Coordinates of C-alpha atoms in Angstrom, one line a residue:
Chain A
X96 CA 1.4 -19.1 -9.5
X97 CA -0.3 -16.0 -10.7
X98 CA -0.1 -12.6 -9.6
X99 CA -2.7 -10.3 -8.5
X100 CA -4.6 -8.6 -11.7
X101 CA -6.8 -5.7 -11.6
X102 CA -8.9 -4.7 -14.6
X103 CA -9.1 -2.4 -16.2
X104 CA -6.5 -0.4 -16.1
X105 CA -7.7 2.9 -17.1
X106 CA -11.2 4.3 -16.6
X107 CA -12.8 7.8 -17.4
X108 CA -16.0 8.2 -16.2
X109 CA -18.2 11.3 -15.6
X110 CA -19.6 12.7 -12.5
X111 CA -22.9 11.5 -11.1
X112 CA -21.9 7.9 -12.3
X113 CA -21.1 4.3 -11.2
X114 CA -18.1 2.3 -12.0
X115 CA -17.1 -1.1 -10.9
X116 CA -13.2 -2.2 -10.5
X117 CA -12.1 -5.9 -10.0
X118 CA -9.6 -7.5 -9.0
X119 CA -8.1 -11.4 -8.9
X120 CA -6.6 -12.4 -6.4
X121 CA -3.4 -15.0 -6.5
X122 CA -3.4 -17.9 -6.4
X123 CA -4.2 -19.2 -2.7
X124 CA -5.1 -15.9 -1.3
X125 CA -8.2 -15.4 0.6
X126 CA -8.2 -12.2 1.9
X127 CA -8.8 -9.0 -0.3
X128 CA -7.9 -5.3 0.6
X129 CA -8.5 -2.2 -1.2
X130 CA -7.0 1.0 -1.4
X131 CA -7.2 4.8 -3.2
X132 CA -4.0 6.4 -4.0
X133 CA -4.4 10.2 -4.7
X134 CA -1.7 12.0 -6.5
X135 CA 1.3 12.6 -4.6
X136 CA -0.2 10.7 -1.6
X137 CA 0.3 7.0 0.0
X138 CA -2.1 4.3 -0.5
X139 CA -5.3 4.9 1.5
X140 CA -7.0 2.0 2.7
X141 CA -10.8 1.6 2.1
X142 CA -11.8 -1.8 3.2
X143 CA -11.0 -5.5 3.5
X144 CA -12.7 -9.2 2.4
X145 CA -12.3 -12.3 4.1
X146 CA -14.2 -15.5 2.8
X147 CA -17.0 -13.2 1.4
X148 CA -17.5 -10.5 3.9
X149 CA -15.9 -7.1 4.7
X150 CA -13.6 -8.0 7.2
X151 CA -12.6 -3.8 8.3
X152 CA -13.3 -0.6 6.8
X153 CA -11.3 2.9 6.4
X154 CA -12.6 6.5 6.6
X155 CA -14.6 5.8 3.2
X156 CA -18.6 6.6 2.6
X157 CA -21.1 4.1 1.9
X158 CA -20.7 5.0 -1.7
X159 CA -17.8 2.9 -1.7
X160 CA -18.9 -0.8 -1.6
X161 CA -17.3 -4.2 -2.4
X162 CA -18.0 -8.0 -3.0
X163 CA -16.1 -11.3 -2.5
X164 CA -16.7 -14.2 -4.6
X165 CA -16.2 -17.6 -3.8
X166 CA -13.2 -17.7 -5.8
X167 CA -12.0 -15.3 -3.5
X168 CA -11.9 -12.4 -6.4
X169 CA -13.6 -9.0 -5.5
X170 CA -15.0 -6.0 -6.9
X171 CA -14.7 -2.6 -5.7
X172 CA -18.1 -0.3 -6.6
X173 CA -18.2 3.5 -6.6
X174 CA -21.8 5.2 -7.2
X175 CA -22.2 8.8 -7.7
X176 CA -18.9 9.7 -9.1
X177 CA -17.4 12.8 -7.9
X178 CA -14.0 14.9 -9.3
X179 CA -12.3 13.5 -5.7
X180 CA -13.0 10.1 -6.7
X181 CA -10.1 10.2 -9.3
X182 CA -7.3 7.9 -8.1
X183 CA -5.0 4.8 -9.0
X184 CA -7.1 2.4 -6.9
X185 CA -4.9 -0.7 -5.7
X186 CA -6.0 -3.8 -4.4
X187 CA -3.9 -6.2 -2.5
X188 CA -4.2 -10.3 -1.9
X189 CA -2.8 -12.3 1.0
X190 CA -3.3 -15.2 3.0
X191 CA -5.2 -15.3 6.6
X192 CA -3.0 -14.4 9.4
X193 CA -1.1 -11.9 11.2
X194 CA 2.3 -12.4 9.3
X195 CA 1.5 -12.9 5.7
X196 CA 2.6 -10.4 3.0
X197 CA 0.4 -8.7 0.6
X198 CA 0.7 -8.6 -3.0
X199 CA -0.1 -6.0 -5.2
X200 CA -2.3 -5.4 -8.4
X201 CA -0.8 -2.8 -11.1
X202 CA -4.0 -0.9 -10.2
X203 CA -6.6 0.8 -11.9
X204 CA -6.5 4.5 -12.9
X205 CA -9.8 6.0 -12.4
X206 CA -10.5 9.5 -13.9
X207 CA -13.7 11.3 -13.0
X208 CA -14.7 14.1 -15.8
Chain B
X235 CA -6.6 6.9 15.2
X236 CA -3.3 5.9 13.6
X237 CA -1.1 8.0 11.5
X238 CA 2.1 7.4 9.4
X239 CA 4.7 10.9 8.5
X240 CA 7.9 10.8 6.7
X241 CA 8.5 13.9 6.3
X242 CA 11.0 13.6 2.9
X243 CA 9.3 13.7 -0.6
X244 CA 12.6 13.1 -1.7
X245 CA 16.0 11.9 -0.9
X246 CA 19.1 12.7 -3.3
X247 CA 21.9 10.7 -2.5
X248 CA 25.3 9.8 -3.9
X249 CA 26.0 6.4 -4.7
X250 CA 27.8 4.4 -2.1
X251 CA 26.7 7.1 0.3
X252 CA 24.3 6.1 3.6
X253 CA 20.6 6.2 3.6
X254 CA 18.3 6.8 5.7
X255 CA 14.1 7.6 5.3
X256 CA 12.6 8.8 8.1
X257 CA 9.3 7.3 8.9
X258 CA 7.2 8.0 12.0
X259 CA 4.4 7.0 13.8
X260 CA 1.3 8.0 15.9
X261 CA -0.9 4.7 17.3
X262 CA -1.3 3.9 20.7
X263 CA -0.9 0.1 20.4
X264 CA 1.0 -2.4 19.8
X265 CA 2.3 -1.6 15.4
X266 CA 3.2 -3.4 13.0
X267 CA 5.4 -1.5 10.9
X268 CA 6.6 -2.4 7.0
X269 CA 8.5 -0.6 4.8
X270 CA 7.0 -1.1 1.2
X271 CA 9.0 -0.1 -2.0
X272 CA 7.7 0.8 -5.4
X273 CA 10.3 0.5 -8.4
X274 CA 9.6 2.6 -11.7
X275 CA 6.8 1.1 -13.8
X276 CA 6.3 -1.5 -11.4
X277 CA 3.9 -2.6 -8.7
X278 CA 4.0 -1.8 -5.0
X279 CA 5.6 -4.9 -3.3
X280 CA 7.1 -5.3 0.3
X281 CA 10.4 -5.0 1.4
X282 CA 10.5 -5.4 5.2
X283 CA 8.5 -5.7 8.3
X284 CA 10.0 -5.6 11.6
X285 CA 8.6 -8.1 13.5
X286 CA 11.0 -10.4 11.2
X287 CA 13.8 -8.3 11.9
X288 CA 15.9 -9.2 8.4
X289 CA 17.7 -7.4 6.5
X290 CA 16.7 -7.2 2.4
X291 CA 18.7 -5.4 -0.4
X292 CA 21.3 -4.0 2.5
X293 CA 18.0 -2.2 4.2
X294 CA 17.5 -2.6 7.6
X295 CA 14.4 -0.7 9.9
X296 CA 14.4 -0.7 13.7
X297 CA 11.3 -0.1 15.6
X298 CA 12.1 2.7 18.1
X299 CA 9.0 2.7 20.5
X300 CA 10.4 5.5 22.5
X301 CA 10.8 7.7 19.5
X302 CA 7.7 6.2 17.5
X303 CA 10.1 5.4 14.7
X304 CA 10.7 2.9 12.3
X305 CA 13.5 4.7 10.2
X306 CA 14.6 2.6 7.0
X307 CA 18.6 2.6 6.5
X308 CA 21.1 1.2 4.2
X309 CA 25.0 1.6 4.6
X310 CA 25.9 2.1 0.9
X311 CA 23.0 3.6 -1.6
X312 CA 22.7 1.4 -5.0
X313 CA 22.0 3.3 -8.2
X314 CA 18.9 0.1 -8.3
X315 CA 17.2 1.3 -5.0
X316 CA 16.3 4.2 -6.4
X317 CA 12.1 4.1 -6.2
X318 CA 9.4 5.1 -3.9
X319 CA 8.9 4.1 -0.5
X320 CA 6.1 3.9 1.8
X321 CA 6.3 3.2 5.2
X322 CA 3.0 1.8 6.7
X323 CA 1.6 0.6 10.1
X324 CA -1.0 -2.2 10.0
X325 CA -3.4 -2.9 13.1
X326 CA -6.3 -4.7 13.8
X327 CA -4.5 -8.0 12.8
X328 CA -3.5 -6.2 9.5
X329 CA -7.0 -5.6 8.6
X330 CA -6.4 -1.9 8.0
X331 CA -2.9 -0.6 6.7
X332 CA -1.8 3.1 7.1
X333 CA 0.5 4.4 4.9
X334 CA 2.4 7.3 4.9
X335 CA 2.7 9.6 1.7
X336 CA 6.3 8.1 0.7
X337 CA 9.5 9.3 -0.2
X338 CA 11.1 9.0 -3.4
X339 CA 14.8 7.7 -3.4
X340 CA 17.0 8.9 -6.4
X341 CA 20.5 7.7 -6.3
X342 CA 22.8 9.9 -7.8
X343 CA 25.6 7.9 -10.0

């Protein structure tokens, strides 16, 4: 069984930009969540995928966008890149259902310039 | 619209001493609560929810409805639970998580 892998793991961008994370899912999981942790701060979550489709949403804008693939890994897109957007951005697998746990990727440590 | 405090950025305790994190909660619903636990240099993983009401590593968390609370506790402190914890509420059948801006546990030999 693997684990949930985000790539990559560091990122500097520049402002004004678009960057594009991903994320694999383990093995078995269908459901895809996303998150932005600020320094200092808890995870904030920006949206979810279920069998392709976003599947709930946080307090993120539109700028923030993300894809399911049949294989049930995702992407998370950011355009126009701004000095906020810097973050360790997590993303999480599970199963369907109320009581499954979600597993965690290493994360990806975004740095806007 | 749902929010999660614990108000500790960190918790010094000497080992074999109690613990507690505070952790509380604002959502007008039905929560589900989880305490999730982030060792040094590793990943964010979970270590309990209530609705399965167990016990892991010694910790235990009660849902206190009356108090909005979901408090994480362990009798004896282990120089191996110190890490970062997050507590977090999920709703919506899980489909957004909350979490609150953790506390870091440092267990003092």
């Amino acid at each position: 069984e693997t684990g949930v892998t985000q790539s990559p793991t560091h990122l500097i961008k520049t402002r004004g930009q678009q960057v594009t994370l991903r994320c694999s899912s383990q093995s078995g999981h269908n459901t895809v969540s996303w998150y932005q942790q600020a320094l200092g701060q808890g995870p904030q979550f920006i949206f979810q995928y279920y069998r392709e489709e976003e599947n709930g949403r946080g307090n993120f804008p539109p700028r923030f966008s993300g894809l399911q693939f049949p294989n049930y890994s995702s992407e998370l897109n950011v355009n126009a890149l701004e000095l906020d957007d810097s973050a360790l951005y997590l993303c999480a697998s599970s199963e369907t259902g109320k009581n499954t746990e979600a597993f965690f990727g290493q994360g990806t440590r975004l740095t806007v310039v | 619209a749902q929010r999660v405090t614990q108000p500790e950025k960190l918790l010094s305790v000497f080992k074999g001493a109690p613990v507690e994190l505070k952790c509380n909660y604002s959502y007008s619903g039905s929560p589900e609560l989880f305490w999730y636990v982030q060792y040094s240099r590793q990943r964010l993983q979970l270590l309990l929810r209530h609705i399965s009401r167990e016990s892991i590593k010694g910790f235990t968390a009660d849902l206190n409805k009356g108090e909005t609370s979901f408090h994480l506790k362990k009798p004896f402190a282990q120089e191996e639970d110190s890490a970062m914890y997050y507590c977090a509420l999920g709703v919506g059948g899980y489909q957004k998580v909350t979490f609150g801006t953790g506390t870091k546990l440092q267990v003092i030999p």
